[in-house]
PDB file of C-alpha atoms in Angstrom:
ATOM      1  CA  MET H   1      14.821 -45.792  -0.968  1.00 89.00           C
ATOM      2  CA  LYS H   2      17.379 -43.038  -0.473  1.00 96.00           C
ATOM      3  CA  LYS H   3      17.990 -40.654  -3.352  1.00 97.00           C
ATOM      4  CA  THR H   4      21.260 -38.978  -4.319  1.00 98.00           C
ATOM      5  CA  ALA H   5      21.706 -36.401  -7.091  1.00 98.00           C
ATOM      6  CA  LEU H   6      24.994 -36.356  -9.010  1.00 98.00           C
ATOM      7  CA  PHE H   7      25.841 -33.064 -10.706  1.00 97.00           C
ATOM      8  CA  GLY H   8      28.675 -33.135 -13.226  1.00 95.00           C
ATOM      9  CA  GLY H   9      30.363 -30.270 -15.028  1.00 93.00           C
ATOM     10  CA  THR H  10      33.621 -28.397 -15.438  1.00 93.00           C
ATOM     11  CA  PHE H  11      32.574 -25.703 -12.892  1.00 96.00           C
ATOM     12  CA  ASP H  12      35.088 -23.216 -14.253  1.00 96.00           C
ATOM     13  CA  PRO H  13      34.324 -21.474 -11.951  1.00 97.00           C
ATOM     14  CA  VAL H  14      31.435 -22.789  -9.874  1.00 97.00           C
ATOM     15  CA  HIS H  15      28.797 -20.079  -9.492  1.00 96.00           C
ATOM     16  CA  ASN H  16      25.560 -19.358  -7.630  1.00 96.00           C
ATOM     17  CA  GLY H  17      23.482 -20.672 -10.524  1.00 94.00           C
ATOM     18  CA  HIS H  18      25.067 -24.111 -10.235  1.00 95.00           C
ATOM     19  CA  ILE H  19      24.256 -24.302  -6.542  1.00 96.00           C
ATOM     20  CA  LYS H  20      20.714 -22.914  -6.775  1.00 95.00           C
ATOM     21  CA  VAL H  21      19.695 -25.132  -9.685  1.00 94.00           C
ATOM     22  CA  ALA H  22      21.138 -28.279  -8.084  1.00 96.00           C
ATOM     23  CA  GLU H  23      19.516 -27.471  -4.749  1.00 96.00           C
ATOM     24  CA  TYR H  24      16.156 -26.860  -6.412  1.00 95.00           C
ATOM     25  CA  ALA H  25      16.388 -30.073  -8.450  1.00 96.00           C
ATOM     26  CA  ALA H  26      17.286 -32.071  -5.351  1.00 96.00           C
ATOM     27  CA  GLY H  27      14.207 -30.690  -3.630  1.00 96.00           C
ATOM     28  CA  VAL H  28      11.950 -31.749  -6.507  1.00 95.00           C
ATOM     29  CA  ILE H  29      13.507 -35.213  -6.662  1.00 95.00           C
ATOM     30  CA  GLY H  30      13.552 -35.627  -2.898  1.00 96.00           C
ATOM     31  CA  ALA H  31      17.300 -36.272  -2.885  1.00 97.00           C
ATOM     32  CA  GLU H  32      18.986 -36.203   0.496  1.00 96.00           C
ATOM     33  CA  LYS H  33      22.336 -35.269  -1.000  1.00 97.00           C
ATOM     34  CA  VAL H  34      23.844 -33.510  -4.014  1.00 98.00           C
ATOM     35  CA  ILE H  35      27.324 -34.648  -5.029  1.00 98.00           C
ATOM     36  CA  MET H  36      29.143 -32.292  -7.370  1.00 98.00           C
ATOM     37  CA  VAL H  37      31.411 -34.179  -9.757  1.00 97.00           C
ATOM     38  CA  PRO H  38      33.870 -31.866 -11.523  1.00 96.00           C
ATOM     39  CA  ALA H  39      35.098 -33.206 -14.851  1.00 93.00           C
ATOM     40  CA  LYS H  40      38.698 -33.110 -15.974  1.00 86.00           C
ATOM     41  CA  ARG H  41      37.441 -31.635 -19.232  1.00 76.00           C
ATOM     42  CA  SER H  42      34.130 -31.195 -21.026  1.00 66.00           C
ATOM     43  CA  PRO H  43      33.407 -34.398 -22.976  1.00 62.00           C
ATOM     44  CA  HIS H  44      32.387 -32.401 -26.048  1.00 60.00           C
ATOM     45  CA  LYS H  45      35.258 -29.891 -26.082  1.00 63.00           C
ATOM     46  CA  ASP H  46      38.857 -30.418 -27.088  1.00 63.00           C
ATOM     47  CA  SER H  47      40.262 -27.736 -24.796  1.00 68.00           C
ATOM     48  CA  LEU H  48      40.957 -28.041 -21.090  1.00 78.00           C
ATOM     49  CA  PRO H  49      39.193 -25.760 -18.581  1.00 88.00           C
ATOM     50  CA  PHE H  50      40.934 -22.474 -17.784  1.00 91.00           C
ATOM     51  CA  ALA H  51      41.324 -23.208 -14.069  1.00 94.00           C
ATOM     52  CA  SER H  52      43.317 -26.229 -12.926  1.00 94.00           C
ATOM     53  CA  ALA H  53      41.607 -29.330 -11.570  1.00 94.00           C
ATOM     54  CA  GLN H  54      42.785 -28.552  -8.039  1.00 96.00           C
ATOM     55  CA  ASP H  55      41.650 -24.908  -8.210  1.00 97.00           C
ATOM     56  CA  ARG H  56      38.202 -25.914  -9.449  1.00 97.00           C
ATOM     57  CA  MET H  57      37.842 -28.472  -6.663  1.00 98.00           C
ATOM     58  CA  ASN H  58      39.010 -25.911  -4.101  1.00 98.00           C
ATOM     59  CA  MET H  59      36.429 -23.404  -5.331  1.00 98.00           C
ATOM     60  CA  ILE H  60      33.633 -25.988  -5.172  1.00 98.00           C
ATOM     61  CA  SER H  61      34.658 -26.858  -1.609  1.00 98.00           C
ATOM     62  CA  LEU H  62      34.405 -23.185  -0.667  1.00 98.00           C
ATOM     63  CA  ALA H  63      31.026 -22.761  -2.377  1.00 98.00           C
ATOM     64  CA  ILE H  64      29.398 -25.725  -0.592  1.00 98.00           C
ATOM     65  CA  ALA H  65      31.188 -25.491   2.783  1.00 97.00           C
ATOM     66  CA  SER H  66      28.063 -24.322   4.633  1.00 96.00           C
ATOM     67  CA  ARG H  67      25.654 -26.739   2.921  1.00 96.00           C
ATOM     68  CA  ASP H  68      25.328 -30.042   4.765  1.00 96.00           C
ATOM     69  CA  ASN H  69      23.446 -31.704   1.902  1.00 97.00           C
ATOM     70  CA  PHE H  70      26.198 -30.962  -0.650  1.00 98.00           C
ATOM     71  CA  ASP H  71      29.383 -32.907  -1.206  1.00 98.00           C
ATOM     72  CA  MET H  72      32.052 -33.190  -3.884  1.00 98.00           C
ATOM     73  CA  SER H  73      33.796 -36.149  -5.493  1.00 98.00           C
ATOM     74  CA  ASP H  74      37.154 -36.121  -7.274  1.00 97.00           C
ATOM     75  CA  CYS H  75      36.504 -39.484  -8.958  1.00 96.00           C
ATOM     76  CA  GLU H  76      36.587 -38.036 -12.475  1.00 94.00           C
ATOM     77  CA  MET H  77      39.643 -35.901 -11.749  1.00 94.00           C
ATOM     78  CA  THR H  78      41.714 -38.864 -10.603  1.00 93.00           C
ATOM     79  CA  ARG H  79      40.520 -41.383 -13.196  1.00 92.00           C
ATOM     80  CA  PRO H  80      42.700 -41.932 -16.292  1.00 88.00           C
ATOM     81  CA  GLU H  81      41.231 -40.572 -19.517  1.00 83.00           C
ATOM     82  CA  PRO H  82      38.997 -41.217 -21.279  1.00 82.00           C
ATOM     83  CA  SER H  83      36.600 -40.877 -18.359  1.00 85.00           C
ATOM     84  CA  TYR H  84      32.986 -41.693 -19.135  1.00 91.00           C
ATOM     85  CA  THR H  85      29.817 -40.775 -17.264  1.00 94.00           C
ATOM     86  CA  LEU H  86      29.051 -44.487 -17.066  1.00 95.00           C
ATOM     87  CA  ASP H  87      32.291 -45.035 -15.121  1.00 95.00           C
ATOM     88  CA  THR H  88      31.167 -42.425 -12.616  1.00 96.00           C
ATOM     89  CA  ILE H  89      27.673 -43.889 -12.299  1.00 97.00           C
ATOM     90  CA  GLU H  90      29.113 -47.376 -11.755  1.00 97.00           C
ATOM     91  CA  TYR H  91      31.484 -45.993  -9.116  1.00 96.00           C
ATOM     92  CA  PHE H  92      28.639 -44.468  -7.099  1.00 97.00           C
ATOM     93  CA  HIS H  93      26.366 -47.441  -7.696  1.00 96.00           C
ATOM     94  CA  SER H  94      28.980 -49.750  -6.182  1.00 96.00           C
ATOM     95  CA  SER H  95      29.607 -47.282  -3.330  1.00 95.00           C
ATOM     96  CA  TYR H  96      25.975 -46.759  -2.335  1.00 94.00           C
ATOM     97  CA  GLY H  97      24.424 -50.047  -3.398  1.00 92.00           C
ATOM     98  CA  SER H  98      20.965 -50.786  -4.717  1.00 89.00           C
ATOM     99  CA  GLU H  99      19.242 -49.146  -1.738  1.00 93.00           C
ATOM    100  CA  THR H 100      20.073 -45.705  -3.168  1.00 96.00           C
ATOM    101  CA  GLN H 101      18.447 -44.316  -6.310  1.00 97.00           C
ATOM    102  CA  LEU H 102      20.969 -42.237  -8.252  1.00 98.00           C
ATOM    103  CA  TYR H 103      20.001 -39.234 -10.372  1.00 97.00           C
ATOM    104  CA  TRP H 104      22.327 -37.589 -12.890  1.00 97.00           C
ATOM    105  CA  LEU H 105      21.438 -33.909 -13.332  1.00 96.00           C
ATOM    106  CA  VAL H 106      21.752 -32.503 -16.844  1.00 93.00           C
ATOM    107  CA  GLY H 107      20.603 -29.300 -18.477  1.00 87.00           C
ATOM    108  CA  ALA H 108      18.063 -29.552 -21.287  1.00 84.00           C
ATOM    109  CA  ASP H 109      20.667 -28.054 -23.641  1.00 81.00           C
ATOM    110  CA  SER H 110      22.720 -31.247 -23.178  1.00 82.00           C
ATOM    111  CA  LEU H 111      19.940 -33.438 -24.571  1.00 82.00           C
ATOM    112  CA  LYS H 112      21.193 -32.930 -28.124  1.00 81.00           C
ATOM    113  CA  ASP H 113      24.414 -34.739 -27.143  1.00 86.00           C
ATOM    114  CA  LEU H 114      22.745 -37.588 -25.257  1.00 87.00           C
ATOM    115  CA  THR H 115      22.871 -39.920 -28.248  1.00 85.00           C
ATOM    116  CA  LYS H 116      26.686 -39.528 -28.257  1.00 87.00           C
ATOM    117  CA  TRP H 117      27.110 -40.620 -24.630  1.00 90.00           C
ATOM    118  CA  HIS H 118      29.088 -43.801 -24.120  1.00 92.00           C
ATOM    119  CA  ARG H 119      26.684 -46.700 -23.462  1.00 93.00           C
ATOM    120  CA  ILE H 120      23.789 -44.388 -22.665  1.00 91.00           C
ATOM    121  CA  ARG H 121      21.325 -47.264 -22.200  1.00 92.00           C
ATOM    122  CA  ASP H 122      23.531 -48.725 -19.465  1.00 95.00           C
ATOM    123  CA  ILE H 123      23.591 -45.318 -17.785  1.00 95.00           C
ATOM    124  CA  MET H 124      19.790 -45.156 -17.820  1.00 94.00           C
ATOM    125  CA  ASP H 125      19.608 -48.693 -16.429  1.00 94.00           C
ATOM    126  CA  LEU H 126      21.748 -47.708 -13.424  1.00 95.00           C
ATOM    127  CA  CYS H 127      20.360 -44.251 -12.706  1.00 96.00           C
ATOM    128  CA  ARG H 128      17.721 -41.729 -13.661  1.00 96.00           C
ATOM    129  CA  ILE H 129      18.783 -38.842 -15.868  1.00 95.00           C
ATOM    130  CA  ALA H 130      17.041 -35.772 -14.483  1.00 94.00           C
ATOM    131  CA  VAL H 131      16.630 -33.228 -17.267  1.00 91.00           C
ATOM    132  CA  MET H 132      16.562 -29.671 -15.968  1.00 91.00           C
ATOM    133  CA  PHE H 133      15.003 -27.019 -18.177  1.00 88.00           C
ATOM    134  CA  ARG H 134      14.619 -23.365 -17.336  1.00 79.00           C
ATOM    135  CA  ALA H 135      11.277 -21.711 -16.653  1.00 69.00           C
ATOM    136  CA  GLY H 136       9.955 -19.898 -19.705  1.00 69.00           C
ATOM    137  CA  PHE H 137      11.382 -22.428 -22.155  1.00 72.00           C
ATOM    138  CA  ALA H 138       9.510 -25.212 -23.946  1.00 74.00           C
ATOM    139  CA  ASN H 139       9.450 -28.683 -22.395  1.00 77.00           C
ATOM    140  CA  PRO H 140      12.089 -31.048 -23.811  1.00 80.00           C
ATOM    141  CA  ASP H 141      10.942 -33.160 -26.746  1.00 81.00           C
ATOM    142  CA  PHE H 142      11.734 -36.855 -26.259  1.00 83.00           C
ATOM    143  CA  SER H 143      10.202 -38.162 -29.493  1.00 84.00           C
ATOM    144  CA  GLU H 144      13.641 -38.527 -31.088  1.00 84.00           C
ATOM    145  CA  PHE H 145      14.838 -40.643 -28.168  1.00 86.00           C
ATOM    146  CA  ALA H 146      11.866 -42.959 -28.484  1.00 87.00           C
ATOM    147  CA  ARG H 147      12.932 -43.596 -32.064  1.00 88.00           C
ATOM    148  CA  ILE H 148      16.626 -44.084 -31.224  1.00 88.00           C
ATOM    149  CA  PHE H 149      16.550 -45.750 -27.792  1.00 86.00           C
ATOM    150  CA  GLY H 150      13.062 -47.193 -27.647  1.00 88.00           C
ATOM    151  CA  ARG H 151       9.912 -46.060 -25.872  1.00 90.00           C
ATOM    152  CA  SER H 152      10.852 -47.388 -22.427  1.00 91.00           C
ATOM    153  CA  TYR H 153      14.063 -45.314 -22.274  1.00 89.00           C
ATOM    154  CA  ALA H 154      12.312 -42.219 -23.620  1.00 89.00           C
ATOM    155  CA  GLN H 155       9.649 -42.722 -20.950  1.00 90.00           C
ATOM    156  CA  LYS H 156      12.339 -42.853 -18.257  1.00 89.00           C
ATOM    157  CA  LEU H 157      13.733 -39.539 -19.477  1.00 88.00           C
ATOM    158  CA  SER H 158      10.337 -37.869 -19.575  1.00 89.00           C
ATOM    159  CA  GLU H 159       9.516 -38.965 -16.011  1.00 88.00           C
ATOM    160  CA  SER H 160      12.451 -37.055 -14.504  1.00 89.00           C
ATOM    161  CA  VAL H 161      12.029 -33.618 -16.081  1.00 91.00           C
ATOM    162  CA  ILE H 162      12.517 -30.705 -13.693  1.00 92.00           C
ATOM    163  CA  GLN H 163      11.536 -27.110 -14.405  1.00 89.00           C
ATOM    164  CA  THR H 164      14.141 -24.998 -12.637  1.00 89.00           C
ATOM    165  CA  PRO H 165      14.135 -21.259 -11.859  1.00 86.00           C
ATOM    166  CA  LEU H 166      15.406 -19.018 -14.651  1.00 81.00           C
ATOM    167  CA  ILE H 167      18.971 -18.108 -13.640  1.00 84.00           C
ATOM    168  CA  GLU H 168      21.048 -16.272 -16.237  1.00 83.00           C
ATOM    169  CA  ILE H 169      24.590 -17.024 -15.083  1.00 89.00           C
ATOM    170  CA  SER H 170      27.355 -18.814 -16.970  1.00 90.00           C
ATOM    171  CA  SER H 171      30.967 -19.574 -16.112  1.00 93.00           C
ATOM    172  CA  THR H 172      32.033 -18.155 -19.481  1.00 92.00           C
ATOM    173  CA  ASP H 173      30.365 -14.808 -18.737  1.00 95.00           C
ATOM    174  CA  ILE H 174      31.920 -14.728 -15.281  1.00 96.00           C
ATOM    175  CA  ARG H 175      35.400 -15.256 -16.725  1.00 95.00           C
ATOM    176  CA  LYS H 176      34.790 -12.470 -19.255  1.00 95.00           C
ATOM    177  CA  LYS H 177      33.545 -10.086 -16.565  1.00 96.00           C
ATOM    178  CA  ILE H 178      36.553 -10.781 -14.347  1.00 93.00           C
ATOM    179  CA  ALA H 179      38.927 -10.298 -17.298  1.00 93.00           C
ATOM    180  CA  SER H 180      37.365  -6.922 -18.108  1.00 95.00           C
ATOM    181  CA  GLY H 181      37.331  -5.758 -14.486  1.00 93.00           C
ATOM    182  CA  GLN H 182      33.555  -6.013 -13.958  1.00 96.00           C
ATOM    183  CA  SER H 183      32.058  -7.041 -10.632  1.00 95.00           C
ATOM    184  CA  VAL H 184      30.885 -10.634 -10.196  1.00 96.00           C
ATOM    185  CA  LYS H 185      30.230 -10.524  -6.458  1.00 94.00           C
ATOM    186  CA  LYS H 186      26.510 -11.231  -6.953  1.00 94.00           C
ATOM    187  CA  LEU H 187      27.215 -14.221  -9.170  1.00 96.00           C
ATOM    188  CA  ILE H 188      29.607 -16.337  -7.122  1.00 97.00           C
ATOM    189  CA  HIS H 189      30.163 -17.200  -3.469  1.00 97.00           C
ATOM    190  CA  PRO H 190      32.254 -14.514  -1.730  1.00 97.00           C
ATOM    191  CA  ASP H 191      34.865 -17.081  -0.681  1.00 98.00           C
ATOM    192  CA  VAL H 192      35.150 -18.252  -4.302  1.00 97.00           C
ATOM    193  CA  LEU H 193      35.634 -14.652  -5.448  1.00 96.00           C
ATOM    194  CA  LYS H 194      38.312 -14.132  -2.793  1.00 96.00           C
ATOM    195  CA  TYR H 195      40.043 -17.314  -3.965  1.00 97.00           C
ATOM    196  CA  ILE H 196      40.011 -16.147  -7.598  1.00 95.00           C
ATOM    197  CA  ILE H 197      41.433 -12.748  -6.656  1.00 92.00           C
ATOM    198  CA  GLU H 198      44.185 -14.295  -4.553  1.00 94.00           C
ATOM    199  CA  LYS H 199      45.074 -16.897  -7.166  1.00 90.00           C
TER     200      LYS H 199
END
């Protein structure tokens, strides 16, 4: 069975940490492709991203241009709100069919919000949620999910845990550095930096 990793986020802006973590996770999973899925807005924030939808997609395109195993989808950008992760999973499930195993990459810090996800059991029925946690941090605790979702769903979560390299980069910090005139050339793709400067 083919494997495809879906990586959602606001990517405001996309940075080297996003790419390295997704690439590493895909290697552990054995995924042939990583599809970056920029969100119109963070599902747990009221505010819109700083960069426009088109600018964020343009920057992702620049960051992955030389990587044959990376792609980007605008399905969440073009879908009317509210846009749910389940909608995205169903879209790719219908596109790729049952011969492809889908993985949804999430950071371990997002686990606390998992119980709030729209129809989370349906999501876990259609794909595997791959929980990425950084080296040096404790393994995620799934005992709460066994109580809320049941043991079988908690088991699914625990089977797709990925320990990723420790990369201390955040889009928020990058925006702050740019605003204060600090260099970010080691944190983002040079073409993305050029785009930000020009725009």
